[in-house]
PDB file of C-alpha atoms in Angstrom:
ATOM      1  CA  UNK A   1     144.900  92.160  57.871  1.00  0.00           C
ATOM      2  CA  UNK A   2     148.015  94.304  57.980  1.00  0.00           C
ATOM      3  CA  UNK A   3     151.065  92.700  56.100  1.00  0.00           C
ATOM      4  CA  UNK A   4     154.710  93.531  56.704  1.00  0.00           C
ATOM      5  CA  UNK A   5     157.005  92.450  53.941  1.00  0.00           C
ATOM      6  CA  UNK A   6     160.729  92.042  54.250  1.00  0.00           C
ATOM      7  CA  UNK A   7     163.283  90.687  51.724  1.00  0.00           C
ATOM      8  CA  UNK A   8     164.251  87.179  52.705  1.00  0.00           C
ATOM      9  CA  UNK A   9     167.914  87.658  52.771  1.00  0.00           C
ATOM     10  CA  UNK A  10     170.792  90.163  52.661  1.00  0.00           C
ATOM     11  CA  UNK A  11     174.496  89.298  52.292  1.00  0.00           C
ATOM     12  CA  UNK A  12     177.142  91.758  53.368  1.00  0.00           C
ATOM     13  CA  UNK A  13     180.944  91.746  53.821  1.00  0.00           C
ATOM     14  CA  UNK A  14     182.378  92.645  57.240  1.00  0.00           C
ATOM     15  CA  UNK A  15     182.759  96.360  57.632  1.00  0.00           C
ATOM     16  CA  UNK A  16     180.079  97.212  55.119  1.00  0.00           C
ATOM     17  CA  UNK A  17     176.570  98.354  55.579  1.00  0.00           C
ATOM     18  CA  UNK A  18     173.525  96.084  55.680  1.00  0.00           C
ATOM     19  CA  UNK A  19     170.199  97.583  54.883  1.00  0.00           C
ATOM     20  CA  UNK A  20     167.065  95.754  55.755  1.00  0.00           C
ATOM     21  CA  UNK A  21     163.665  96.999  54.585  1.00  0.00           C
ATOM     22  CA  UNK A  22     160.091  96.474  55.890  1.00  0.00           C
ATOM     23  CA  UNK A  23     157.216  97.427  53.668  1.00  0.00           C
ATOM     24  CA  UNK A  24     153.660  98.113  54.761  1.00  0.00           C
ATOM     25  CA  UNK A  25     150.796 100.337  53.817  1.00  0.00           C
ATOM     26  CA  UNK A  26     151.508 103.809  55.336  1.00  0.00           C
ATOM     27  CA  UNK A  27     153.977 102.294  57.745  1.00  0.00           C
ATOM     28  CA  UNK A  28     155.451 105.803  58.154  1.00  0.00           C
ATOM     29  CA  UNK A  29     152.426 106.664  60.293  1.00  0.00           C
ATOM     30  CA  UNK A  30     153.126 103.780  62.685  1.00  0.00           C
ATOM     31  CA  UNK A  31     155.622 103.063  65.306  1.00  0.00           C
ATOM     32  CA  UNK A  32     158.052 100.251  64.145  1.00  0.00           C
ATOM     33  CA  UNK A  33     160.215  98.151  66.197  1.00  0.00           C
ATOM     34  CA  UNK A  34     163.185  95.813  65.086  1.00  0.00           C
ATOM     35  CA  UNK A  35     164.455  92.505  66.763  1.00  0.00           C
ATOM     36  CA  UNK A  36     167.433  90.402  66.168  1.00  0.00           C
ATOM     37  CA  UNK A  37     167.150  86.676  66.499  1.00  0.00           C
ATOM     38  CA  UNK A  38     170.161  84.235  66.556  1.00  0.00           C
ATOM     39  CA  UNK A  39     169.563  80.506  65.980  1.00  0.00           C
ATOM     40  CA  UNK A  40     168.030  78.750  69.172  1.00  0.00           C
ATOM     41  CA  UNK A  41     167.536  82.095  70.925  1.00  0.00           C
ATOM     42  CA  UNK A  42     164.726  84.427  71.810  1.00  0.00           C
ATOM     43  CA  UNK A  43     164.494  87.733  69.923  1.00  0.00           C
ATOM     44  CA  UNK A  44     166.327  90.819  71.104  1.00  0.00           C
ATOM     45  CA  UNK A  45     165.015  94.307  70.440  1.00  0.00           C
ATOM     46  CA  UNK A  46     167.677  96.362  68.561  1.00  0.00           C
ATOM     47  CA  UNK A  47     165.548  99.370  67.542  1.00  0.00           C
ATOM     48  CA  UNK A  48     162.423 100.960  69.209  1.00  0.00           C
ATOM     49  CA  UNK A  49     159.917 103.407  67.981  1.00  0.00           C
ATOM     50  CA  UNK A  50     161.426 103.604  64.532  1.00  0.00           C
ATOM     51  CA  UNK A  51     164.875 104.866  65.505  1.00  0.00           C
ATOM     52  CA  UNK A  52     165.551 104.571  69.194  1.00  0.00           C
ATOM     53  CA  UNK A  53     168.198 102.125  70.444  1.00  0.00           C
ATOM     54  CA  UNK A  54     167.787 100.064  73.702  1.00  0.00           C
ATOM     55  CA  UNK A  55     170.647 100.467  76.208  1.00  0.00           C
ATOM     56  CA  UNK A  56     173.566  98.015  75.275  1.00  0.00           C
ATOM     57  CA  UNK A  57     172.744  98.105  71.512  1.00  0.00           C
ATOM     58  CA  UNK A  58     175.662  99.445  69.533  1.00  0.00           C
ATOM     59  CA  UNK A  59     175.229 102.813  67.593  1.00  0.00           C
ATOM     60  CA  UNK A  60     176.050 100.698  64.480  1.00  0.00           C
ATOM     61  CA  UNK A  61     172.228  99.838  64.626  1.00  0.00           C
ATOM     62  CA  UNK A  62     169.933 102.590  63.354  1.00  0.00           C
ATOM     63  CA  UNK A  63     166.447 102.830  62.156  1.00  0.00           C
ATOM     64  CA  UNK A  64     164.156 105.177  60.030  1.00  0.00           C
ATOM     65  CA  UNK A  65     160.544 105.027  58.890  1.00  0.00           C
ATOM     66  CA  UNK A  66     158.760 107.021  56.138  1.00  0.00           C
ATOM     67  CA  UNK A  67     155.986 106.548  53.646  1.00  0.00           C
ATOM     68  CA  UNK A  68     155.502 102.823  53.049  1.00  0.00           C
ATOM     69  CA  UNK A  69     158.875 101.554  54.161  1.00  0.00           C
ATOM     70  CA  UNK A  70     160.868 101.200  57.503  1.00  0.00           C
ATOM     71  CA  UNK A  71     164.445 100.694  57.379  1.00  0.00           C
ATOM     72  CA  UNK A  72     167.045  99.003  59.777  1.00  0.00           C
ATOM     73  CA  UNK A  73     170.564  99.936  58.955  1.00  0.00           C
ATOM     74  CA  UNK A  74     173.599  98.083  60.356  1.00  0.00           C
ATOM     75  CA  UNK A  75     176.851  99.950  59.758  1.00  0.00           C
ATOM     76  CA  UNK A  76     180.384  98.350  59.908  1.00  0.00           C
ATOM     77  CA  UNK A  77     178.917  94.994  60.150  1.00  0.00           C
ATOM     78  CA  UNK A  78     180.633  92.460  62.100  1.00  0.00           C
ATOM     79  CA  UNK A  79     180.391  88.557  62.094  1.00  0.00           C
ATOM     80  CA  UNK A  80     178.311  88.672  65.250  1.00  0.00           C
ATOM     81  CA  UNK A  81     175.557  90.547  63.513  1.00  0.00           C
ATOM     82  CA  UNK A  82     174.748  87.428  61.482  1.00  0.00           C
ATOM     83  CA  UNK A  83     171.068  86.714  62.506  1.00  0.00           C
ATOM     84  CA  UNK A  84     167.428  86.980  61.447  1.00  0.00           C
ATOM     85  CA  UNK A  85     165.982  90.399  61.741  1.00  0.00           C
ATOM     86  CA  UNK A  86     162.201  91.204  62.174  1.00  0.00           C
ATOM     87  CA  UNK A  87     160.140  94.248  62.139  1.00  0.00           C
ATOM     88  CA  UNK A  88     157.112  94.429  64.249  1.00  0.00           C
ATOM     89  CA  UNK A  89     154.240  97.100  65.039  1.00  0.00           C
ATOM     90  CA  UNK A  90     150.881  97.407  66.822  1.00  0.00           C
ATOM     91  CA  UNK A  91     147.986  97.548  64.294  1.00  0.00           C
ATOM     92  CA  UNK A  92     145.348  99.609  66.155  1.00  0.00           C
ATOM     93  CA  UNK A  93     142.459  98.982  63.614  1.00  0.00           C
ATOM     94  CA  UNK A  94     142.589  95.249  64.122  1.00  0.00           C
ATOM     95  CA  UNK A  95     143.936  95.172  67.777  1.00  0.00           C
ATOM     96  CA  UNK A  96     146.640  92.872  66.397  1.00  0.00           C
ATOM     97  CA  UNK A  97     150.569  92.808  66.880  1.00  0.00           C
ATOM     98  CA  UNK A  98     152.209  92.176  63.393  1.00  0.00           C
ATOM     99  CA  UNK A  99     155.547  90.781  62.670  1.00  0.00           C
ATOM    100  CA  UNK A 100     157.463  91.173  59.350  1.00  0.00           C
ATOM    101  CA  UNK A 101     158.423  88.075  57.336  1.00  0.00           C
ATOM    102  CA  UNK A 102     162.031  88.270  58.493  1.00  0.00           C
ATOM    103  CA  UNK A 103     165.441  88.875  56.776  1.00  0.00           C
ATOM    104  CA  UNK A 104     168.245  86.576  57.265  1.00  0.00           C
ATOM    105  CA  UNK A 105     171.470  88.605  57.407  1.00  0.00           C
ATOM    106  CA  UNK A 106     174.504  86.664  56.211  1.00  0.00           C
ATOM    107  CA  UNK A 107     178.050  88.083  56.780  1.00  0.00           C
ATOM    108  CA  UNK A 108     180.264  86.963  53.956  1.00  0.00           C
TER     109      UNK A 108
ATOM    110  CA  UNK B   1     167.130  90.813  87.219  1.00  0.00           C
ATOM    111  CA  UNK B   2     164.036  90.965  84.854  1.00  0.00           C
ATOM    112  CA  UNK B   3     163.208  87.502  83.683  1.00  0.00           C
ATOM    113  CA  UNK B   4     160.403  85.379  82.016  1.00  0.00           C
ATOM    114  CA  UNK B   5     160.288  81.712  82.359  1.00  0.00           C
ATOM    115  CA  UNK B   6     157.964  79.553  80.246  1.00  0.00           C
ATOM    116  CA  UNK B   7     156.938  76.056  81.125  1.00  0.00           C
ATOM    117  CA  UNK B   8     154.267  73.572  80.161  1.00  0.00           C
ATOM    118  CA  UNK B   9     155.261  72.608  76.592  1.00  0.00           C
ATOM    119  CA  UNK B  10     155.348  69.065  75.267  1.00  0.00           C
ATOM    120  CA  UNK B  11     153.900  66.542  72.766  1.00  0.00           C
ATOM    121  CA  UNK B  12     150.057  66.479  72.453  1.00  0.00           C
ATOM    122  CA  UNK B  13     147.807  64.948  70.010  1.00  0.00           C
ATOM    123  CA  UNK B  14     145.650  66.709  67.554  1.00  0.00           C
ATOM    124  CA  UNK B  15     142.473  67.835  69.200  1.00  0.00           C
ATOM    125  CA  UNK B  16     144.085  67.871  72.588  1.00  0.00           C
ATOM    126  CA  UNK B  17     144.829  70.566  75.092  1.00  0.00           C
ATOM    127  CA  UNK B  18     147.772  72.283  76.809  1.00  0.00           C
ATOM    128  CA  UNK B  19     148.225  75.074  79.175  1.00  0.00           C
ATOM    129  CA  UNK B  20     151.418  77.086  78.986  1.00  0.00           C
ATOM    130  CA  UNK B  21     152.772  79.181  81.999  1.00  0.00           C
ATOM    131  CA  UNK B  22     155.135  82.124  82.083  1.00  0.00           C
ATOM    132  CA  UNK B  23     156.688  83.150  85.492  1.00  0.00           C
ATOM    133  CA  UNK B  24     157.760  86.674  85.617  1.00  0.00           C
ATOM    134  CA  UNK B  25     160.312  88.200  88.040  1.00  0.00           C
ATOM    135  CA  UNK B  26     162.185  91.359  88.615  1.00  0.00           C
ATOM    136  CA  UNK B  27     159.432  93.851  87.661  1.00  0.00           C
ATOM    137  CA  UNK B  28     155.950  94.874  88.854  1.00  0.00           C
ATOM    138  CA  UNK B  29     154.030  92.324  86.702  1.00  0.00           C
ATOM    139  CA  UNK B  30     150.651  93.792  86.963  1.00  0.00           C
ATOM    140  CA  UNK B  31     151.703  96.985  85.390  1.00  0.00           C
ATOM    141  CA  UNK B  32     152.589  95.667  82.025  1.00  0.00           C
ATOM    142  CA  UNK B  33     150.644  94.156  79.053  1.00  0.00           C
ATOM    143  CA  UNK B  34     152.026  90.782  78.040  1.00  0.00           C
ATOM    144  CA  UNK B  35     151.775  88.610  75.034  1.00  0.00           C
ATOM    145  CA  UNK B  36     152.595  85.195  73.620  1.00  0.00           C
ATOM    146  CA  UNK B  37     154.533  84.877  70.312  1.00  0.00           C
ATOM    147  CA  UNK B  38     155.275  81.653  68.563  1.00  0.00           C
ATOM    148  CA  UNK B  39     157.655  80.380  66.018  1.00  0.00           C
ATOM    149  CA  UNK B  40     157.148  77.305  63.848  1.00  0.00           C
ATOM    150  CA  UNK B  41     160.330  75.287  63.069  1.00  0.00           C
ATOM    151  CA  UNK B  42     162.264  77.172  60.444  1.00  0.00           C
ATOM    152  CA  UNK B  43     159.601  79.885  60.198  1.00  0.00           C
ATOM    153  CA  UNK B  44     159.260  83.486  61.247  1.00  0.00           C
ATOM    154  CA  UNK B  45     157.616  85.056  64.440  1.00  0.00           C
ATOM    155  CA  UNK B  46     153.812  85.027  64.831  1.00  0.00           C
ATOM    156  CA  UNK B  47     152.065  86.931  67.393  1.00  0.00           C
ATOM    157  CA  UNK B  48     149.410  84.727  69.123  1.00  0.00           C
ATOM    158  CA  UNK B  49     147.751  86.597  71.897  1.00  0.00           C
ATOM    159  CA  UNK B  50     148.057  89.614  74.157  1.00  0.00           C
ATOM    160  CA  UNK B  51     146.600  90.775  77.461  1.00  0.00           C
ATOM    161  CA  UNK B  52     146.400  94.128  79.316  1.00  0.00           C
ATOM    162  CA  UNK B  53     148.117  94.523  82.704  1.00  0.00           C
ATOM    163  CA  UNK B  54     145.022  94.168  84.634  1.00  0.00           C
ATOM    164  CA  UNK B  55     143.767  91.199  82.570  1.00  0.00           C
ATOM    165  CA  UNK B  56     140.644  92.982  81.589  1.00  0.00           C
ATOM    166  CA  UNK B  57     141.327  93.009  77.918  1.00  0.00           C
ATOM    167  CA  UNK B  58     142.597  90.228  75.684  1.00  0.00           C
ATOM    168  CA  UNK B  59     143.427  90.014  72.129  1.00  0.00           C
ATOM    169  CA  UNK B  60     143.968  87.077  69.778  1.00  0.00           C
ATOM    170  CA  UNK B  61     145.376  86.393  66.355  1.00  0.00           C
ATOM    171  CA  UNK B  62     142.797  85.174  63.846  1.00  0.00           C
ATOM    172  CA  UNK B  63     144.538  81.695  63.729  1.00  0.00           C
ATOM    173  CA  UNK B  64     143.853  80.902  67.458  1.00  0.00           C
ATOM    174  CA  UNK B  65     140.725  82.846  68.203  1.00  0.00           C
ATOM    175  CA  UNK B  66     138.127  80.670  69.713  1.00  0.00           C
ATOM    176  CA  UNK B  67     140.820  77.846  70.551  1.00  0.00           C
ATOM    177  CA  UNK B  68     143.306  79.677  72.849  1.00  0.00           C
ATOM    178  CA  UNK B  69     142.588  81.644  75.927  1.00  0.00           C
ATOM    179  CA  UNK B  70     145.097  84.108  77.517  1.00  0.00           C
ATOM    180  CA  UNK B  71     144.929  84.950  81.213  1.00  0.00           C
ATOM    181  CA  UNK B  72     147.152  86.177  84.097  1.00  0.00           C
ATOM    182  CA  UNK B  73     147.468  85.793  87.724  1.00  0.00           C
ATOM    183  CA  UNK B  74     148.923  89.061  89.082  1.00  0.00           C
ATOM    184  CA  UNK B  75     149.178  87.705  92.562  1.00  0.00           C
ATOM    185  CA  UNK B  76     151.395  84.921  91.288  1.00  0.00           C
ATOM    186  CA  UNK B  77     153.240  87.071  88.628  1.00  0.00           C
ATOM    187  CA  UNK B  78     152.254  84.383  86.136  1.00  0.00           C
ATOM    188  CA  UNK B  79     151.014  84.500  82.570  1.00  0.00           C
ATOM    189  CA  UNK B  80     149.053  81.643  80.924  1.00  0.00           C
ATOM    190  CA  UNK B  81     148.066  80.345  77.612  1.00  0.00           C
ATOM    191  CA  UNK B  82     145.278  77.722  77.513  1.00  0.00           C
ATOM    192  CA  UNK B  83     145.356  75.887  74.138  1.00  0.00           C
ATOM    193  CA  UNK B  84     142.457  73.807  73.149  1.00  0.00           C
ATOM    194  CA  UNK B  85     141.681  71.950  69.986  1.00  0.00           C
ATOM    195  CA  UNK B  86     145.359  71.834  68.986  1.00  0.00           C
ATOM    196  CA  UNK B  87     146.309  71.299  65.461  1.00  0.00           C
ATOM    197  CA  UNK B  88     149.522  70.177  63.781  1.00  0.00           C
ATOM    198  CA  UNK B  89     150.082  73.774  62.577  1.00  0.00           C
ATOM    199  CA  UNK B  90     150.271  74.863  66.233  1.00  0.00           C
ATOM    200  CA  UNK B  91     153.533  73.221  66.589  1.00  0.00           C
ATOM    201  CA  UNK B  92     155.937  75.870  67.550  1.00  0.00           C
ATOM    202  CA  UNK B  93     158.224  77.387  70.162  1.00  0.00           C
ATOM    203  CA  UNK B  94     156.107  79.618  72.336  1.00  0.00           C
ATOM    204  CA  UNK B  95     157.593  82.718  73.853  1.00  0.00           C
ATOM    205  CA  UNK B  96     156.049  84.983  76.437  1.00  0.00           C
ATOM    206  CA  UNK B  97     157.087  88.589  76.115  1.00  0.00           C
ATOM    207  CA  UNK B  98     156.624  91.724  78.165  1.00  0.00           C
ATOM    208  CA  UNK B  99     155.543  95.066  76.652  1.00  0.00           C
ATOM    209  CA  UNK B 100     157.719  98.054  77.381  1.00  0.00           C
ATOM    210  CA  UNK B 101     155.509 100.574  79.131  1.00  0.00           C
ATOM    211  CA  UNK B 102     151.782 100.460  79.377  1.00  0.00           C
ATOM    212  CA  UNK B 103     150.876 101.168  75.694  1.00  0.00           C
ATOM    213  CA  UNK B 104     150.259  98.337  73.173  1.00  0.00           C
ATOM    214  CA  UNK B 105     152.157 100.611  70.621  1.00  0.00           C
ATOM    215  CA  UNK B 106     155.282  99.959  72.700  1.00  0.00           C
ATOM    216  CA  UNK B 107     157.769  97.086  71.797  1.00  0.00           C
ATOM    217  CA  UNK B 108     158.332  93.837  73.517  1.00  0.00           C
ATOM    218  CA  UNK B 109     161.432  94.467  75.589  1.00  0.00           C
ATOM    219  CA  UNK B 110     161.823  91.212  77.502  1.00  0.00           C
ATOM    220  CA  UNK B 111     161.252  87.793  76.124  1.00  0.00           C
ATOM    221  CA  UNK B 112     161.437  84.270  77.664  1.00  0.00           C
ATOM    222  CA  UNK B 113     163.560  81.540  76.480  1.00  0.00           C
ATOM    223  CA  UNK B 114     160.548  79.725  74.816  1.00  0.00           C
ATOM    224  CA  UNK B 115     158.862  76.308  75.414  1.00  0.00           C
ATOM    225  CA  UNK B 116     158.277  73.800  72.515  1.00  0.00           C
ATOM    226  CA  UNK B 117     154.910  72.685  71.779  1.00  0.00           C
ATOM    227  CA  UNK B 118     154.334  69.630  69.344  1.00  0.00           C
ATOM    228  CA  UNK B 119     151.076  68.577  68.101  1.00  0.00           C
ATOM    229  CA  UNK B 120     151.289  65.165  66.492  1.00  0.00           C
ATOM    230  CA  UNK B 121     149.775  61.718  66.695  1.00  0.00           C
TER     231      UNK B 121
END
């Protein structure tokens, strides 16, 4: 089965940039989505289709995808960005949706 | 307002059954594929099952295949998950989620608030 690997945690000071990676075999050939989840809440999409932002999501959230790594970048990090972040894609060969292992972003 | 509201969670003994429901509103329900996603306590998100807009096509994670059954009633704007032969490892919050657009490649753009399922004796 297809596996998406994320680093467990990222710590960043306010105003700095957080970079969250999602590794998968030839993930650059797939469409990757990113979700933010705060404690006790449902996930919220923050990036669609590698790099598009849903309406209402700040421009500080951006994404890219190439080779074996997809990346979510949060610029000018704010305290309210502290959350778990998950990558996700549809794996056509297995007809399965796949989520990454998740990354906890801590704002120092 | 586009909304998904899950119900049906609770405490069930190992080997038991439970049926979850997800009531949809604010969009043309029959147009969109839907899925169930779960999250065990303190763990990450795990996709469980998906269904096409018409209900003709269904998909399951290997961990639940043969035990869980997804269905939908488009006349009632409701998604279901029938869970049989439940195990302790099925304990989780279960979310229903709507796919944006008609393609499975698309993301989940709307999520419910989740319903807790606890499997324990």
